[in-house]
Coordinates of N, CA and C and ligand atoms in Angstrom, one line a residue:
M1349 N 36.4 -55.4 148.9 CA 35.2 -55.8 149.6 C 34.1 -56.0 148.5
S1350 N 33.9 -55.0 147.7 CA 32.9 -55.1 146.6 C 33.3 -56.2 145.6
L1351 N 34.6 -56.3 145.4 CA 35.1 -57.4 144.5 C 34.7 -58.8 145.0
T1352 N 34.9 -59.0 146.3 CA 34.5 -60.3 146.9 C 33.0 -60.5 146.7
R1353 N 32.3 -59.5 147.0 CA 30.8 -59.7 146.9 C 30.4 -60.1 145.5
S1354 N 31.0 -59.4 144.5 CA 30.5 -59.7 143.2 C 31.0 -61.1 142.7
R1355 N 32.2 -61.5 143.2 CA 32.6 -62.9 142.9 C 31.7 -63.9 143.5
R1356 N 31.3 -63.6 144.7 CA 30.4 -64.6 145.4 C 29.0 -64.7 144.6
S1357 N 28.5 -63.6 144.2 CA 27.2 -63.6 143.6 C 27.3 -64.4 142.2
R1358 N 28.4 -64.2 141.6 CA 28.6 -64.9 140.3 C 28.7 -66.4 140.6
H1359 N 29.4 -66.8 141.6 CA 29.5 -68.2 142.0 C 28.1 -68.8 142.3
R1360 N 27.3 -68.0 143.0 CA 25.9 -68.4 143.4 C 25.1 -68.7 142.1
T1361 N 25.2 -67.7 141.2 CA 24.5 -67.9 139.9 C 24.8 -69.2 139.2
R1362 N 26.1 -69.4 139.2 CA 26.5 -70.7 138.5 C 26.0 -71.9 139.2
A1363 N 26.1 -71.9 140.5 CA 25.6 -73.0 141.3 C 24.1 -73.2 141.1
A1364 N 23.4 -72.1 140.9 CA 21.9 -72.3 140.6 C 21.7 -72.9 139.3
A1365 N 22.5 -72.5 138.3 CA 22.4 -73.1 137.0 C 22.7 -74.6 137.0
V1366 N 23.7 -75.0 137.7 CA 24.1 -76.4 137.8 C 23.0 -77.1 138.5
G1367 N 22.4 -76.5 139.6 CA 21.3 -77.1 140.3 C 20.1 -77.4 139.4
A1368 N 19.8 -76.4 138.6 CA 18.7 -76.6 137.6 C 18.9 -77.7 136.7
A1369 N 20.2 -77.8 136.2 CA 20.5 -78.9 135.2 C 20.4 -80.2 135.9
C1370 N 20.8 -80.3 137.2 CA 20.7 -81.6 137.9 C 19.2 -81.9 138.1
A1371 N 18.4 -81.0 138.5 CA 17.0 -81.2 138.7 C 16.4 -81.8 137.4
L1372 N 16.8 -81.2 136.3 CA 16.2 -81.6 135.0 C 16.7 -83.1 134.7
F1373 N 17.9 -83.4 135.0 CA 18.4 -84.7 134.8 C 17.7 -85.7 135.7
A1374 N 17.4 -85.3 137.0 CA 16.8 -86.1 137.9 C 15.3 -86.5 137.4
V1375 N 14.7 -85.5 136.9 CA 13.3 -85.8 136.4 C 13.3 -86.8 135.3
V1376 N 14.3 -86.7 134.3 CA 14.4 -87.7 133.3 C 14.8 -89.0 133.9
G1377 N 15.7 -89.1 134.9 CA 16.0 -90.3 135.5 C 14.9 -91.0 136.2
V1378 N 14.0 -90.2 136.9 CA 12.9 -90.7 137.6 C 11.9 -91.4 136.6
T1379 N 11.8 -90.8 135.4 CA 10.8 -91.3 134.4 C 11.2 -92.7 134.0
S1380 N 12.5 -93.0 133.7 CA 12.8 -94.3 133.3 C 12.9 -95.3 134.5
T1381 N 13.3 -94.8 135.7 CA 13.3 -95.6 136.8 C 12.0 -96.1 137.3
S1382 N 11.0 -95.2 137.3 CA 9.7 -95.5 137.8 C 9.0 -96.6 136.9
A1383 N 9.3 -96.5 135.6 CA 8.8 -97.5 134.7 C 9.3 -98.9 135.0
A1384 N 10.6 -98.9 135.4 CA 11.2 -100.2 135.7 C 10.9 -100.7 137.1
A1385 N 10.6 -99.7 138.0 CA 10.5 -100.1 139.4 C 9.2 -100.9 139.6
V1386 N 9.4 -102.1 140.3 CA 8.3 -103.0 140.5 C 7.4 -102.4 141.6
S1387 N 8.0 -101.6 142.5 CA 7.2 -101.1 143.7 C 6.6 -99.8 143.4
A1388 N 6.7 -99.2 142.2 CA 6.2 -97.9 142.0 C 4.7 -97.9 142.2
P1389 N 4.2 -97.1 143.2 CA 2.8 -97.1 143.5 C 2.1 -96.2 142.5
A1390 N 1.0 -96.7 142.0 CA 0.1 -95.8 141.1 C -1.3 -96.4 141.2
A1391 N -2.2 -95.5 141.2 CA -3.6 -95.8 141.5 C -4.1 -96.8 140.4
T1392 N -3.6 -96.6 139.1 CA -4.1 -97.4 138.0 C -3.2 -98.6 137.7
S1393 N -2.3 -99.0 138.7 CA -1.2 -99.9 138.3 C -1.7 -101.3 138.2
S1394 N -2.8 -101.7 138.8 CA -3.1 -103.1 138.8 C -4.6 -103.3 138.6
V1395 N -4.9 -104.1 137.6 CA -6.3 -104.4 137.2 C -6.5 -105.8 136.9
T1396 N -7.6 -106.5 137.3 CA -7.8 -107.9 136.9 C -9.1 -107.9 136.1
V1397 N -9.0 -108.3 134.9 CA -10.2 -108.4 134.0 C -9.9 -109.4 132.9
E1398 N -11.0 -109.7 132.1 CA -10.8 -110.8 131.0 C -10.5 -110.2 129.7
T1399 N -10.9 -108.9 129.4 CA -10.4 -108.2 128.3 C -9.7 -107.0 128.9
A1400 N -8.7 -106.6 128.3 CA -7.9 -105.5 128.9 C -7.4 -104.5 127.8
E1401 N -7.1 -103.3 128.2 CA -6.6 -102.3 127.3 C -5.4 -101.7 127.9
V1402 N -4.4 -101.5 127.1 CA -3.2 -100.8 127.6 C -3.0 -99.6 126.6
H1403 N -2.8 -98.5 127.2 CA -2.6 -97.3 126.3 C -1.1 -96.9 126.4
I1404 N -0.6 -96.4 125.3 CA 0.8 -96.0 125.3 C 0.7 -94.5 125.0
K1405 N 1.3 -93.7 125.9 CA 1.3 -92.3 125.7 C 2.6 -91.7 126.3
D1406 N 3.2 -90.8 125.7 CA 4.4 -90.2 126.2 C 5.5 -91.2 126.6
F1407 N 5.6 -92.2 125.7 CA 6.6 -93.3 125.9 C 6.4 -94.1 127.2
K1408 N 5.1 -94.2 127.6 CA 4.8 -95.0 128.8 C 3.6 -95.9 128.6
F1409 N 3.7 -97.1 129.2 CA 2.5 -98.0 129.2 C 1.6 -97.6 130.3
N1410 N 0.3 -97.6 130.1 CA -0.7 -97.3 131.1 C -1.9 -98.2 131.0
P1411 N -2.1 -99.1 132.0 CA -1.2 -99.3 133.2 C 0.1 -100.0 132.8
A1412 N 1.1 -99.7 133.5 CA 2.4 -100.4 133.3 C 2.4 -101.8 134.0
K1413 N 1.5 -102.0 135.0 CA 1.3 -103.3 135.6 C -0.1 -103.7 135.4
L1414 N -0.3 -104.8 134.8 CA -1.6 -105.3 134.4 C -1.7 -106.8 134.8
T1415 N -2.9 -107.1 135.5 CA -3.1 -108.5 135.9 C -4.3 -109.0 135.1
V1416 N -4.2 -110.1 134.4 CA -5.3 -110.6 133.6 C -5.4 -112.1 133.9
K1417 N -6.5 -112.7 133.4 CA -6.7 -114.1 133.4 C -6.0 -114.7 132.2
P1418 N -5.7 -116.0 132.3 CA -5.0 -116.7 131.2 C -5.8 -116.5 129.9
G1419 N -5.1 -116.2 128.8 CA -5.7 -116.1 127.5 C -6.5 -114.9 127.3
T1420 N -6.4 -113.9 128.1 CA -7.1 -112.6 127.9 C -6.6 -111.9 126.7
K1421 N -7.5 -111.4 125.9 CA -7.1 -110.6 124.8 C -6.8 -109.1 125.3
V1422 N -5.7 -108.7 125.0 CA -5.3 -107.3 125.4 C -5.1 -106.4 124.2
T1423 N -5.9 -105.4 124.2 CA -5.8 -104.4 123.2 C -4.8 -103.3 123.6
V1424 N -3.9 -102.9 122.7 CA -2.9 -101.9 123.0 C -3.1 -100.7 122.0
V1425 N -3.4 -99.6 122.6 CA -3.7 -98.3 121.9 C -2.5 -97.4 121.9
N1426 N -1.9 -97.1 120.8 CA -0.8 -96.2 120.7 C -1.2 -94.8 120.5
E1427 N -1.2 -94.0 121.5 CA -1.6 -92.6 121.4 C -0.4 -91.6 121.2
D1428 N 0.8 -92.2 120.9 CA 1.9 -91.4 120.6 C 2.0 -91.1 119.1
S1429 N 2.9 -90.3 118.8 CA 3.1 -90.0 117.3 C 4.3 -90.7 116.8
T1430 N 4.7 -91.8 117.4 CA 5.8 -92.6 117.0 C 5.4 -94.1 117.2
P1431 N 5.9 -95.0 116.4 CA 5.5 -96.4 116.5 C 6.0 -97.0 117.8
H1432 N 5.3 -98.0 118.4 CA 5.7 -98.7 119.6 C 5.3 -100.2 119.4
T1433 N 5.8 -101.0 120.3 CA 5.3 -102.4 120.4 C 5.1 -102.6 121.9
L1434 N 4.4 -103.7 122.2 CA 4.3 -104.2 123.5 C 4.8 -105.7 123.4
T1435 N 6.0 -106.0 123.8 CA 6.6 -107.2 123.6 C 7.1 -107.9 124.8
A1436 N 6.8 -109.1 125.0 CA 7.3 -109.8 126.2 C 8.8 -109.8 126.2
S1437 N 9.4 -109.5 127.4 CA 10.9 -109.4 127.5 C 11.6 -110.7 127.1
D1438 N 10.9 -111.8 127.3 CA 11.5 -113.1 126.9 C 11.5 -113.3 125.4
G1439 N 10.8 -112.4 124.7 CA 10.8 -112.4 123.3 C 9.8 -113.3 122.6
Y1440 N 9.1 -114.2 123.3 CA 8.1 -115.0 122.6 C 6.8 -115.2 123.3
A1441 N 6.6 -114.8 124.6 CA 5.3 -115.1 125.3 C 4.2 -114.3 124.6
F1442 N 4.4 -113.1 124.2 CA 3.4 -112.3 123.4 C 4.1 -111.1 122.8
D1443 N 3.5 -110.6 121.8 CA 4.1 -109.5 121.0 C 3.0 -108.8 120.1
T1444 N 2.8 -107.6 120.3 CA 1.8 -106.9 119.4 C 2.4 -106.7 118.0
G1445 N 3.7 -106.8 117.8 CA 4.3 -106.3 116.6 C 4.3 -104.8 116.6
T1446 N 4.7 -104.2 115.5 CA 4.7 -102.7 115.4 C 3.3 -102.1 115.4
I1447 N 3.0 -101.2 116.3 CA 1.8 -100.4 116.4 C 2.1 -99.0 115.9
E1448 N 1.6 -98.7 114.7 CA 1.9 -97.3 114.2 C 1.3 -96.2 115.1
A1449 N 1.8 -95.0 114.9 CA 1.3 -93.9 115.7 C -0.2 -93.8 115.5
G1450 N -1.0 -93.7 116.6 CA -2.4 -93.5 116.5 C -3.2 -94.7 116.2
A1451 N -2.5 -95.9 116.1 CA -3.2 -97.1 115.8 C -3.3 -98.0 117.0
S1452 N -3.9 -99.2 116.9 CA -3.9 -100.1 118.0 C -3.5 -101.5 117.5
G1453 N -3.1 -102.3 118.5 CA -2.7 -103.7 118.2 C -3.3 -104.5 119.3
S1454 N -3.0 -105.8 119.3 CA -3.4 -106.6 120.4 C -2.5 -107.8 120.6
F1455 N -2.7 -108.5 121.7 CA -2.0 -109.7 121.9 C -2.8 -110.6 122.8
T1456 N -2.6 -111.8 122.9 CA -3.3 -112.7 123.8 C -2.4 -113.1 124.9
A1457 N -2.9 -112.9 126.1 CA -2.0 -113.2 127.3 C -1.7 -114.7 127.3
P1458 N -0.6 -115.1 127.8 CA -0.2 -116.5 127.9 C -1.3 -117.3 128.8
T1459 N -1.4 -118.5 128.5 CA -2.4 -119.4 129.2 C -1.7 -119.9 130.5
K1460 N -0.4 -119.7 130.6 CA 0.3 -120.2 131.8 C 0.4 -119.0 132.8
V1461 N 0.0 -119.3 134.0 CA 0.1 -118.2 135.0 C 1.5 -117.9 135.3
G1462 N 1.7 -116.6 135.6 CA 3.1 -116.2 135.8 C 3.2 -114.7 135.7
T1463 N 4.4 -114.2 135.8 CA 4.7 -112.8 135.7 C 5.6 -112.6 134.5
Y1464 N 5.1 -111.7 133.6 CA 5.8 -111.5 132.4 C 6.2 -110.1 132.2
P1465 N 7.4 -109.8 132.4 CA 7.9 -108.4 132.1 C 7.8 -108.1 130.6
F1466 N 7.5 -106.9 130.2 CA 7.4 -106.6 128.8 C 8.1 -105.2 128.5
V1467 N 8.4 -105.0 127.3 CA 9.1 -103.7 126.9 C 8.5 -103.3 125.6
C1468 N 8.9 -102.1 125.1 CA 8.7 -101.7 123.7 C 10.0 -102.1 123.0
S1469 N 9.9 -102.8 121.9 CA 11.1 -103.3 121.3 C 11.9 -102.1 120.7
F1470 N 11.2 -101.0 120.4 CA 12.0 -99.8 119.9 C 12.6 -99.0 121.0
H1471 N 11.9 -99.0 122.2 CA 12.3 -98.1 123.3 C 12.5 -99.0 124.5
P1472 N 13.6 -99.5 124.8 CA 13.8 -100.5 125.9 C 13.6 -99.8 127.3
Q1473 N 13.5 -98.5 127.3 CA 13.3 -97.8 128.6 C 11.8 -97.9 128.9
M1474 N 10.9 -98.3 127.9 CA 9.5 -98.5 128.2 C 9.3 -99.9 128.7
T1475 N 8.9 -100.0 130.0 CA 8.8 -101.3 130.6 C 7.4 -101.4 131.3
G1476 N 7.1 -102.7 131.5 CA 5.8 -103.0 132.3 C 5.9 -104.4 132.6
T1477 N 4.8 -104.8 133.4 CA 4.7 -106.2 133.8 C 3.3 -106.7 133.6
L1478 N 3.2 -107.8 133.0 CA 1.9 -108.5 132.8 C 1.9 -109.7 133.8
T1479 N 0.8 -109.7 134.7 CA 0.7 -110.8 135.6 C -0.5 -111.7 135.1
V1480 N -0.3 -112.9 134.9 CA -1.4 -113.8 134.5 C -1.7 -114.7 135.7
K1481 N -3.0 -114.7 136.2 CA -3.3 -115.5 137.3 C -4.8 -115.8 137.3
Ligands
CU1305 CU1 8.2 -97.5 121.9

């Protein structure tokens, strides 16, 4: 009887540990998924202006979804301690080049209206979308 009970409690402990590991993995998964998800709701996700600023912190673009007028100059501030870029996914529409830790860069939004996904060329899990209209 007591043997059974102790075996059960050991099993429960292991299940809890596995659960914790899964939860941790899920949080990491959500981070990269939400960056890529087009429908991710966020209060700061969409802004229309003629000059714009994107901040990079904790391997995320903020805002990740930005709407600007054609030819808008966009300043990109890297608040991380590692270099990043903000680069059009198509590879040529715009590119800040390498922005060192704590530095800023900029790019000019395309003059052609459209939706331009972008990434950090060092960290492909960092994604965002620039809308020109
Ligand atoms: Cu990066």
